[in-house]
Coordinates of C-alpha atoms and ligand atoms in Angstrom, one line a residue:
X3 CA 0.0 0.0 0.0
X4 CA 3.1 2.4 0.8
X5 CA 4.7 1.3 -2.8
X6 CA 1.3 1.9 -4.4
X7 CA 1.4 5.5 -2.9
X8 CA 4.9 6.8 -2.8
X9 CA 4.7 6.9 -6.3
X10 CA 2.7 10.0 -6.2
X11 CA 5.2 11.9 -3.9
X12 CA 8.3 13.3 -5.0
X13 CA 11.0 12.4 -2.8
X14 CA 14.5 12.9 -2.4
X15 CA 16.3 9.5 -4.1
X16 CA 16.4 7.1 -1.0
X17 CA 13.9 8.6 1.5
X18 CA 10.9 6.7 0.9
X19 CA 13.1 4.2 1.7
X20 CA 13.9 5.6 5.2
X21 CA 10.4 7.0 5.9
X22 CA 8.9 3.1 5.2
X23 CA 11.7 0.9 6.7
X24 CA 10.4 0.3 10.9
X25 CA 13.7 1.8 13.0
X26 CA 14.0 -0.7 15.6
X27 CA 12.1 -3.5 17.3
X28 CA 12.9 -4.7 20.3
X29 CA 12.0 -8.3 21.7
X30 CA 11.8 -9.9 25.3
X31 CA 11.1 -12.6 26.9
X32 CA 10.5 -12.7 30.7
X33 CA 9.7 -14.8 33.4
X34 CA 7.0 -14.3 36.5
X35 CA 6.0 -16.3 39.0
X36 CA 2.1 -17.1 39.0
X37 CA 1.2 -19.6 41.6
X38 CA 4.3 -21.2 42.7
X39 CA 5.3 -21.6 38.9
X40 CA 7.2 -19.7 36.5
X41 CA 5.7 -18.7 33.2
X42 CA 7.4 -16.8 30.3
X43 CA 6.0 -14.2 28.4
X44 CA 7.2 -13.4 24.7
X45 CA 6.8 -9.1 23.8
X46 CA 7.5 -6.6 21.4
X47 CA 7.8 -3.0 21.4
X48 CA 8.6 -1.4 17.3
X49 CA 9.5 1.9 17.2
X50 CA 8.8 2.9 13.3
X51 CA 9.6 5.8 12.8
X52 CA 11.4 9.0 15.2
X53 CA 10.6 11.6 12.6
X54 CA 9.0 13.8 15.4
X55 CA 8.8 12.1 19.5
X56 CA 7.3 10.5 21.2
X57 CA 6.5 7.7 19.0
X58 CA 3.3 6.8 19.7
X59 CA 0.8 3.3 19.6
X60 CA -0.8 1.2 21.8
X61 CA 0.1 -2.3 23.8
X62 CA -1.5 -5.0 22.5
X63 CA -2.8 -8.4 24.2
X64 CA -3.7 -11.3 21.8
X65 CA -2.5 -14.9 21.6
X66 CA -1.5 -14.5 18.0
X67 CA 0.6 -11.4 18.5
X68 CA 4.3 -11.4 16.6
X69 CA 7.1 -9.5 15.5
X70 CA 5.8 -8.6 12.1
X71 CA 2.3 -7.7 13.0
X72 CA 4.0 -5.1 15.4
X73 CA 5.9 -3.8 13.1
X74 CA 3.3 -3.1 10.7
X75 CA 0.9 -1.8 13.1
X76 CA 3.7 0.5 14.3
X77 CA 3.5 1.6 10.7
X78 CA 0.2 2.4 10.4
X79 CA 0.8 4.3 13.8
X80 CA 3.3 6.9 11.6
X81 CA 0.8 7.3 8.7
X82 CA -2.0 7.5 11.2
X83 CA -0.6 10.5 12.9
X84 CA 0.8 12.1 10.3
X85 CA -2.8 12.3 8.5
X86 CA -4.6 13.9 11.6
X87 CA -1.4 16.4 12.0
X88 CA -0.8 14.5 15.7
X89 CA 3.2 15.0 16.1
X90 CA 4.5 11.9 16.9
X91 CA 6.6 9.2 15.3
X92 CA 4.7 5.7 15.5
X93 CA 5.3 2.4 17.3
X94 CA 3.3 -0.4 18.4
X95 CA 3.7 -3.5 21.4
X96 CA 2.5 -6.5 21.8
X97 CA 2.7 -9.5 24.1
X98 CA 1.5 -13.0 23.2
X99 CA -1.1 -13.7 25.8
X100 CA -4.9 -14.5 26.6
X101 CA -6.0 -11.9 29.1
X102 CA -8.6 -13.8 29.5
X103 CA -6.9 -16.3 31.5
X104 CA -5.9 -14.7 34.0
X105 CA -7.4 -12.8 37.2
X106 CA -6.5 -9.3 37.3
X107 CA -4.1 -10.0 40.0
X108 CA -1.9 -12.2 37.3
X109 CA -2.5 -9.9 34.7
X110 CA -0.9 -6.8 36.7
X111 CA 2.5 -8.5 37.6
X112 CA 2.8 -9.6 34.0
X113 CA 2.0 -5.7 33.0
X114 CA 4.6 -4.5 35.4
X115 CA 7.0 -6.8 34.3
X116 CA 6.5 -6.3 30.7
X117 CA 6.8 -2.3 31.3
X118 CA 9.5 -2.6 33.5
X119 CA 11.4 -4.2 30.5
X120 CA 10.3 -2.2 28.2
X121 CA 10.9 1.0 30.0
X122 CA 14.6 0.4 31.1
X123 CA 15.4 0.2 27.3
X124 CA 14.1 3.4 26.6
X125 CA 10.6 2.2 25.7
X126 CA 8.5 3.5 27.5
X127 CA 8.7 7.2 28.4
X128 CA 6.9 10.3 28.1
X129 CA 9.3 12.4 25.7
X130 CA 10.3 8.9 23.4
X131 CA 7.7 6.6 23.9
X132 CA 4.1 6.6 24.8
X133 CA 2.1 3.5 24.9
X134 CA -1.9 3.3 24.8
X135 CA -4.4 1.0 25.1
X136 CA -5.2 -1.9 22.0
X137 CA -6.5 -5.2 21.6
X138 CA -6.6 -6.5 25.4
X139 CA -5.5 -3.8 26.8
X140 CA -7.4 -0.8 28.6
X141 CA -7.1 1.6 30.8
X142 CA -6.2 -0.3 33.7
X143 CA -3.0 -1.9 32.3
X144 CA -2.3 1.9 31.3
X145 CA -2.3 2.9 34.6
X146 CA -0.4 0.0 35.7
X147 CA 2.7 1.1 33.4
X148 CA 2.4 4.7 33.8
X149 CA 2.5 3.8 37.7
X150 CA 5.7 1.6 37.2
X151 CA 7.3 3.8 34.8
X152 CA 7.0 6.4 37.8
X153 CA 8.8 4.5 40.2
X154 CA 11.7 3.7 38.0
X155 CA 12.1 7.6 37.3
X156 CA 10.7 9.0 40.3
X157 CA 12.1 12.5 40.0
X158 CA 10.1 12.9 36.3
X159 CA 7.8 15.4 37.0
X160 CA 5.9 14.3 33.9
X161 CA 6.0 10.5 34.6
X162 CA 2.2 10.6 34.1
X163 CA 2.8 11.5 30.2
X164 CA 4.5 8.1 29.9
X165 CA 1.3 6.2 29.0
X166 CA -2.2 7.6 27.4
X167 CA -5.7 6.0 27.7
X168 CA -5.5 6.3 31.2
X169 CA -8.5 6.5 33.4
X170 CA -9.4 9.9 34.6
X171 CA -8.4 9.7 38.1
X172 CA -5.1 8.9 37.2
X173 CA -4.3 11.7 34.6
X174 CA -7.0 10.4 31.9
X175 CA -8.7 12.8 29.4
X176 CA -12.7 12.8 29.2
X177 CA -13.3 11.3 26.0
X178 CA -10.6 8.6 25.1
X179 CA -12.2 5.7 26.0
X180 CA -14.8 6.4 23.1
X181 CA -12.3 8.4 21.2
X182 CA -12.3 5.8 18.2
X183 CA -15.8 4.8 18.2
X184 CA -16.1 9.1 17.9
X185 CA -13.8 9.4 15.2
X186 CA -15.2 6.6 13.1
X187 CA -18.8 8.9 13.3
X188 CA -17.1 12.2 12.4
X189 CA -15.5 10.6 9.6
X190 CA -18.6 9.3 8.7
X191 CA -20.2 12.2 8.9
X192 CA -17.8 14.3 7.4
X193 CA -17.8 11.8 4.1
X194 CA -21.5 12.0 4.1
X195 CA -21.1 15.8 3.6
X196 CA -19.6 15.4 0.6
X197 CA -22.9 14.4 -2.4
X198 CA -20.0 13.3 -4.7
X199 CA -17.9 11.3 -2.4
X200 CA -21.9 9.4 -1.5
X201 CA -22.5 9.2 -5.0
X202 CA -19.0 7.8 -5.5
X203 CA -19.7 4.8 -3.6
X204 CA -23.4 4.2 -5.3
X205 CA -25.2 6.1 -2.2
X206 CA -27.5 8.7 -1.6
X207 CA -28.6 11.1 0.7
X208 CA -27.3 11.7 4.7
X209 CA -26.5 8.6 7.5
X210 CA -30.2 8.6 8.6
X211 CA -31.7 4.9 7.7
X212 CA -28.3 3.7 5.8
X213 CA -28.2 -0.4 6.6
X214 CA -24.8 -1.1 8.4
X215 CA -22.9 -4.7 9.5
X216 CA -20.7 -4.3 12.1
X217 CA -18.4 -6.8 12.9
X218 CA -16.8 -6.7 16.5
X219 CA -18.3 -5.1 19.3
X220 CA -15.1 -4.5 21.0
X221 CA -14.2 -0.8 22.8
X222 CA -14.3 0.3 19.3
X223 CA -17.1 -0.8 17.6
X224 CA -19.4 -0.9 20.0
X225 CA -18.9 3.2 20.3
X226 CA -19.1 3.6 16.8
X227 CA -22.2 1.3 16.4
X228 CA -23.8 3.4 19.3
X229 CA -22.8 6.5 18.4
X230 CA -24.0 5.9 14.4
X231 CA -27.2 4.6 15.5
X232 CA -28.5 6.9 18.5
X233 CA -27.4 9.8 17.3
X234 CA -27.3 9.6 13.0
X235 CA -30.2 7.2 12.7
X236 CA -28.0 4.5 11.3
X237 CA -29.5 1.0 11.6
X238 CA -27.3 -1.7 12.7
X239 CA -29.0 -4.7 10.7
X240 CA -26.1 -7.2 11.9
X241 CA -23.6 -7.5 14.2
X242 CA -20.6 -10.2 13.6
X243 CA -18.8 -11.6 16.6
X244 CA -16.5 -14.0 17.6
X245 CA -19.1 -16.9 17.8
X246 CA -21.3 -16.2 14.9
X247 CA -23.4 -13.2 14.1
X248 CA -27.1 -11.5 14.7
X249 CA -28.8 -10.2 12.3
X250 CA -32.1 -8.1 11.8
X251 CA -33.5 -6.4 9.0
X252 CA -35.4 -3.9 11.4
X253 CA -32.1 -2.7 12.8
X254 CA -30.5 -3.9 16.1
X255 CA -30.4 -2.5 19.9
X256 CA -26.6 -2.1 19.9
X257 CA -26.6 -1.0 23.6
X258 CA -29.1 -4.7 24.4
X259 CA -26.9 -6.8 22.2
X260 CA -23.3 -5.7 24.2
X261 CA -24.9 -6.1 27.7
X262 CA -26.0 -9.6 26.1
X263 CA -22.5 -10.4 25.0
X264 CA -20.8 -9.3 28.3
X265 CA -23.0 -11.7 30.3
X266 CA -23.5 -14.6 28.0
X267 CA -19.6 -14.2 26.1
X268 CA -21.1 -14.1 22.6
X269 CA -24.1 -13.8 20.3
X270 CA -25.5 -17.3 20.6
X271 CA -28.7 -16.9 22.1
X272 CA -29.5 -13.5 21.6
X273 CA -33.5 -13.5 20.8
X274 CA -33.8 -10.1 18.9
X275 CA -32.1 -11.2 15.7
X276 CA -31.5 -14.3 13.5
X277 CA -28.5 -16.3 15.0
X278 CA -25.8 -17.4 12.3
X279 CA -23.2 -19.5 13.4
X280 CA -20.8 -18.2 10.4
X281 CA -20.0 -14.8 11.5
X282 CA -17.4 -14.1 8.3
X283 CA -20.6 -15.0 6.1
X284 CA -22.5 -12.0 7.3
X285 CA -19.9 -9.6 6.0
X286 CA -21.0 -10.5 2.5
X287 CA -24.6 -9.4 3.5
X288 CA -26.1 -7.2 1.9
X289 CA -26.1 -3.5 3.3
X290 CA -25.1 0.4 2.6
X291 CA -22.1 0.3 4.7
X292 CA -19.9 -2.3 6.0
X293 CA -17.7 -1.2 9.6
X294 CA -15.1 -4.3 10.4
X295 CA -14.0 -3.1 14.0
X296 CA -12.1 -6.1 15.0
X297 CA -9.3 -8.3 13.8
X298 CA -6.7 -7.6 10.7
X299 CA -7.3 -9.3 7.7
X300 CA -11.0 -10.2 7.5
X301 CA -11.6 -9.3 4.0
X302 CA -9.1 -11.1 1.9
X303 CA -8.9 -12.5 -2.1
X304 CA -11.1 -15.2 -0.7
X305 CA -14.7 -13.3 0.5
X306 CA -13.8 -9.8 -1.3
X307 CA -15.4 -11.0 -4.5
X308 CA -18.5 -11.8 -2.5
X309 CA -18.8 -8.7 -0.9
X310 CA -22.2 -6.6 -1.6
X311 CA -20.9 -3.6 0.8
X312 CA -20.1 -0.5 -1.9
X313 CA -19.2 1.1 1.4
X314 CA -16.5 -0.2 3.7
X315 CA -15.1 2.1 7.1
X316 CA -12.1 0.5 8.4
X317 CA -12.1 1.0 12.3
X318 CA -9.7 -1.6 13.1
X319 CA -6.1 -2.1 12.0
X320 CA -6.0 -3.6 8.6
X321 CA -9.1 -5.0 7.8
X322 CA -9.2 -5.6 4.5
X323 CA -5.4 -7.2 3.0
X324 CA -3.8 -5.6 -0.2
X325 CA -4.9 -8.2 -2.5
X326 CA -9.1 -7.6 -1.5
X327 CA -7.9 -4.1 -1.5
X328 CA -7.5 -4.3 -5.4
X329 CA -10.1 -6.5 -6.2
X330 CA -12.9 -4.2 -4.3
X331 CA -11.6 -1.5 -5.9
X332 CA -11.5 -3.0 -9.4
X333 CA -15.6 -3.5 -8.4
X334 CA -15.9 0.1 -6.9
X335 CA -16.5 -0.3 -3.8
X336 CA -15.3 2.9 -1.8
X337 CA -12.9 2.0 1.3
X338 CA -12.4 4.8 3.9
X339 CA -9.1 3.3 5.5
X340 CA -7.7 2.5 8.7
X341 CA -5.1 5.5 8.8
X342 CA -7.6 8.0 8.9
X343 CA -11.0 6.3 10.4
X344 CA -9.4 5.2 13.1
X345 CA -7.1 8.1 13.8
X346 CA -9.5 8.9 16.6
X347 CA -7.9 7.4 19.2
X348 CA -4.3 8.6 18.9
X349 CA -6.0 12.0 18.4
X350 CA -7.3 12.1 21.7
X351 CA -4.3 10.4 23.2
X352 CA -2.2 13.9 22.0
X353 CA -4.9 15.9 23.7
X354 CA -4.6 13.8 27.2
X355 CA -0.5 14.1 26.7
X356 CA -0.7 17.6 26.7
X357 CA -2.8 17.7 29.2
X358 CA -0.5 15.7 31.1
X359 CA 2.7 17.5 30.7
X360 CA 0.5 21.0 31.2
X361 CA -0.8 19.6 34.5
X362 CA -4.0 21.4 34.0
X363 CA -7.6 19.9 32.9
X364 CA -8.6 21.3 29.4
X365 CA -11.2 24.4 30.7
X366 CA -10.3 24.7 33.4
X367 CA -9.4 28.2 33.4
X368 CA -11.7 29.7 31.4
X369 CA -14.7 27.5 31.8
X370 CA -16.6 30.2 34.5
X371 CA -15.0 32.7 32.4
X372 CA -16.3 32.1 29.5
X373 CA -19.9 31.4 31.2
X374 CA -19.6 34.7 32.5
X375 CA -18.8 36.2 29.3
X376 CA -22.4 34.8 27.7
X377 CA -24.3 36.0 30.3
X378 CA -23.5 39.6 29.8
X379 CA -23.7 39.2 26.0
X380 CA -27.5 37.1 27.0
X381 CA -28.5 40.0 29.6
X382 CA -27.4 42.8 26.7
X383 CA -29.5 41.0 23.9
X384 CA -32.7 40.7 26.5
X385 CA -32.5 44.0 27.3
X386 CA -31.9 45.4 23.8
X387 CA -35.2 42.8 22.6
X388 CA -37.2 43.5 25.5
X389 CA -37.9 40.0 26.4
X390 CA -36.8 36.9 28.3
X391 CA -34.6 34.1 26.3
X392 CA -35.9 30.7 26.3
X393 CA -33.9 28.6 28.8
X394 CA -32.5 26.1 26.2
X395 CA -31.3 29.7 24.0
X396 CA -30.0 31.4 27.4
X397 CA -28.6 28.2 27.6
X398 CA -26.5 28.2 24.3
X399 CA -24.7 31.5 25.4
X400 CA -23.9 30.7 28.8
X401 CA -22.5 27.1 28.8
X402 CA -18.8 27.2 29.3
X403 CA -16.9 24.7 27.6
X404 CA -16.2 21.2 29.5
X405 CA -13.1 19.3 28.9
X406 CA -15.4 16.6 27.4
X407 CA -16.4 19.5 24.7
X408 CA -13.9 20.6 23.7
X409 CA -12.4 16.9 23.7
X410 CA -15.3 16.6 21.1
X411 CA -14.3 19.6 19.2
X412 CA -10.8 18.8 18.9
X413 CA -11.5 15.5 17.8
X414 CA -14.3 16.6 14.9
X415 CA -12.4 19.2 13.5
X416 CA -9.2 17.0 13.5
X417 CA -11.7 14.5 11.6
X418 CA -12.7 16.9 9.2
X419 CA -9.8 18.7 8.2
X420 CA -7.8 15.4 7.6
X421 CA -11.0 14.2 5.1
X422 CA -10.6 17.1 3.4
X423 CA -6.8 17.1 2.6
X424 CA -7.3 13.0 1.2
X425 CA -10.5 13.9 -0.6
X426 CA -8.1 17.4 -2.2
X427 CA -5.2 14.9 -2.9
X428 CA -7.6 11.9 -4.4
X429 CA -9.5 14.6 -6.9
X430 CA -6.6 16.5 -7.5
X431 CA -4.4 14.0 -9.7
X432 CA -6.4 11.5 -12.0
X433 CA -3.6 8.9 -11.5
X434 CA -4.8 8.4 -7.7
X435 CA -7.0 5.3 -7.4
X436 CA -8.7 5.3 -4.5
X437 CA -8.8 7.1 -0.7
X438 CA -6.4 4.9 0.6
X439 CA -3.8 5.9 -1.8
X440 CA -4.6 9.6 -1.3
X441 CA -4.2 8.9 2.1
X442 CA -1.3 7.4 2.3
X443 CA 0.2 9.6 0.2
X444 CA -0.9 12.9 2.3
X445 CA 0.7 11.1 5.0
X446 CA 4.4 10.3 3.2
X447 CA 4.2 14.2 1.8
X448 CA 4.1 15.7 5.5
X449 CA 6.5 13.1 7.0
X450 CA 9.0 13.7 3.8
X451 CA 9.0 17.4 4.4
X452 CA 9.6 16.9 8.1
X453 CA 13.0 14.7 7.2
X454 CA 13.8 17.3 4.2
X455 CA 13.9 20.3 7.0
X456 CA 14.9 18.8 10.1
X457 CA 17.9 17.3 8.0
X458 CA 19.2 13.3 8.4
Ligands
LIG18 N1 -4.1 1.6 19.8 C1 -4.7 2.8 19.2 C2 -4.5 2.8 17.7 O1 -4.2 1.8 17.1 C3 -4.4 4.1 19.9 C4 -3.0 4.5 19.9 C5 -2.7 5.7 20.8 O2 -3.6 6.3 21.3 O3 -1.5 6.0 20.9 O4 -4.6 3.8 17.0

C-alpha cells in the first residue's frame, strides 16, 4: 500500500526508503511467578519511525501477537498521525497472551513486568515513547505502566505523560475511552457531507436509515455502532462476533446486544435477531455500509469478490489485505481506511498528553469565564429585545466549555480537516485510485517534508 502510494510523492532519491523501513524493534522474553510456577511471556515493542517524539501506539494483548504484526501496526501508527497532523513518530507493542486467562491479579504482575522491561530500554517514556491502550488492553494496564514507569524515574515530573488511555483519576482525558468509536462517526459524517464522495460509492442522501454490519463489538465498535445509531439514525441490521453473528432487518439494539454479549460471552442466544453461526458470512450481507472493527485481515482475495458492501469504514487495523484491497476497488467499492478512520484514538491520546505534561484539565481556566462572558452578552440582547430568552437559547450563550467538549471539538475538527486534505489529494491527480492511496500519500508528503527540514 506504501509502494502503491509513494509513487505519487516526490522524494528525495532514498527517503521513501527511510520513511517506510520500521527503525528498531525490540524483543523480550520474561519470566513471572504465578502460583508457585514460573511462566514466560514473549513481547514486542517497534519503534517505526522517530521523525517527530514520542513515538506513539498502543500495547496489544492477543495470543496471536508477533514481530511482524507489530511492526506493521507500528506503521500504520506513523501514517495514522501524520494524517490527523498528531506529532508523533509511531510504534506499536504486543505480548502473546490470553487476558482472559488470567485474574487481574496475574494480569498486573505480567503488566509490570513487561513495562518494566520495556521502560529500562528506553521504551516506555513520556518524551520517546508513549504507549496506549489496544487489543486487550485498557485503561487499567495503562495505569499499571504509567505507575511503574513512575517509580523507576521517580524524580520525572511528567511521569504521568508516559502512557495515554489512562483512566481519569489517574491523569486520563474525558473522552478517550470512546475516542475511536467518535472518530469513526465524524469521519462518517464528514464523508457524508460530501454528495459526490456518496455518489461515489453508489449512495445517496445523509446517515439517517443507511443499513450497516458491524463486525466486532469491541471498545471500538461498539462506540461507533452506538454513536452511528443513536445519534445519525443509522440501523445496525447485523452484528458479527467472535461466535457467529445476529442479524435483523429492522435494525439492532446495539446498547441490548453488548450487555447480552458481556453476560453470555457471545451472540449465541441472543433473541432479537437471527443467529448465524458463520459470523465471516455475514460480511458478505447485503447492506449500505460495511464497519469491520475487529481483527486484521477479514476481507481477503477469498470473501472480497463476494462482498455486496459499496461502502467499507475501516475501524480496526488492517481489515481488508492488499490483495481484496484491489479487487474491491477494481468493483468500486469505496474503502475509507484504517489510517484515517481510526485516527480517533491517537487523536485524543495527544490531547490527554498535553494535558498531562500541562498539568491542568482542558477548561479549566476559562470554563466560568467564559460562562460569565455569555451571560452579559444574554443580559445585553434581552434587554436590547425587551424580552426573556428561552432557557435552552440562554442556555447556548452561557454554557462554558467542559473538557469533554472541547475533547469533542478537537477531535471533529481534526476528523474533518484530515478528510478534506485525502478527498483534495484523491481529486486533484487523476492517476490516484482510491482514498487509501490519497491517504497514504498525504501522510508520506508531510513526514518527507519533516525529514527534508529537520535534515538526516
Ligand atoms: N491503539 C490505538 C491505535 O491503534 C491508539 C494508539 C494511541 O492512542 O497511541 O490507534
Amino acid at each position: 500500500m506504501f509502494d502503491r502510494a509513494v509513487k505519487f510523492v516526490e522524494l528525495p532519491e532514498g527517503l521513501g526508503d527511510q520513511i517506510k523501513a520500521c527503525n528498531s524493534v525490540f524483543q523480550v522474553q520474561f519470566p513471572v511467578k504465578l502460583n508457585g510456577r514460573i511462566e514466560i511471556f514473549t513481547g514486542w515493542r517497534a519503534v517505526h519511525s522517530e521523525h517527530r517524539l514520542p513515538a506513539k501506539g498502543g500495547i496489544r494483548y492477543a495470543p496471536k501477537v508477533n514481530q511482524e504484526e507489530v511492526e506493521a501496526l507500528a506503521a500504520l501508527m506513523t501514517y495514522k498521525c501524520a494524517i490527523v497532523d498528531v506529532p508523533y513518530g509511531g510504534s506499536k507493542g504486543g505480548l502473546v497472551i490470553d487476558p482472559r486467562k488470567y485474574n487481574a491479579d496475574q494480569l498486573e504482575q505480567i503488566t509490570r513486568r513487561f513495562a518494566r522491561e520495556l521502560a529500562k530500554r528506553g521504551y516506555i517514556s513520556p518524551s520517546t515513547n508513549v504507549p496506549a491502550p489496544d487489543m486487550g488492553t485498557g485503561p487499567r494496564e495503562m495505569s499499571w505502566i504509567a505507575d511503574t514507569y513512575k517509580h523507576l524515574h521517580p524524580t520525572d515530573i511528567n511521569h504521568i505523560a508516559a502512557t495515554t488511555g489512562k483512566p481519569v483519576s489517574q491523569g486520563g482525558i474525558r473522552g478517550r475511552v470512546e475516542a475511536t468509536g467518535r472518530g469513526v462517526q465524524y469521519a462518517l459524517r464528514e464523508f457524508f457531507r460530501h454528495p459526490e464522495d456518496v455518489r461515489h460509492a453508489g449512495l445517496e442522501g445523509d446517515l439517517d436509515e443507511k443499513r450497516m454490519i458491524i463486525q466486532g463489538l469491541g471498545n471500538v465498535g461498539y462506540h461507533a455502532a452506538r454513536f452511528l445509531s443513536d445519534e445519525d439514525g443509522v440501523k445496525v441490521i447485523a452484528v458479527i462476533e467472535r461466535d457467529g453473528a445476529v442479524v435483523n432487518e429492522r435494525g439492532l439494539d446495539i446498547d441490548d446486544v453488548a450487555r447480552f454479549l458481556r453476560h453470555f460471552g457471545g451472540v449465541r442466544g441472543y433473541s432479537e435477531g437471527r443467529y448465524f453461526e458463520n459470523g465471516t458470512e455475514i460480511l458478505e450481507m447485503e447492506c449500505d455500509i460495511l464497519l469491520p472493527a475487529a481483527l486484521e485481515s477479514q476481507i481477503t482475495v477469498y470473501n472480497a469478490d463476494r462482498i455486496k458492501a459499496p461502502l467499507i469504514v475501516e475501524a480496526a487495523n488492517g481489515p481488508v489485505t492488499y490483495l481484496a484491497d484491489a479487487k474491491l476497488r477494481d468493483r468500486g467499492v469505496v474503502i475509507l481506511p484504517d489510517i484515517y478512520v481510526n485516527a480517533g484514538g491517537v487523536t485524543v491520546s495527544y490531547f490527554e498528553w498535553i494535558k498531562n505534561l500541562s498539568h491542568i484539565r482542558f477548561g479549566r481556566l476559562e470554563r466560568r469565564y467564559e460562562e460569565l462572558k455569555g451571560q452579559q452578552i444574554v443580559e445585553i440582547l434581552e434587554s436590547l429585545l425587551n424580552k426573556k430568552l428561552p432557557t435552552y437559547e440562554r442556555k447556548a450563550f452561557t454554557d462554558g466549555a467542559r473538557e469533554l467538549d472541547l475533547v469533542r471539538s478537537g477531535l471533529d475538527d481534526t476528523m474533518r480537516a484530515a478528510y478534506r486534505e485525502i478527498r483534495e489529494k484523491f481529486y486533484s491527480r487523476e492517476e490516484i485510485p482510491d482514498f487509501r492511496t490519497a491517504a497514504y500519500a498525504v501522510a508520506i508528503k508531510k513526514i518527507s517534508t519533516s525529514y527534508i527540514e529537520m535534515g538526516i
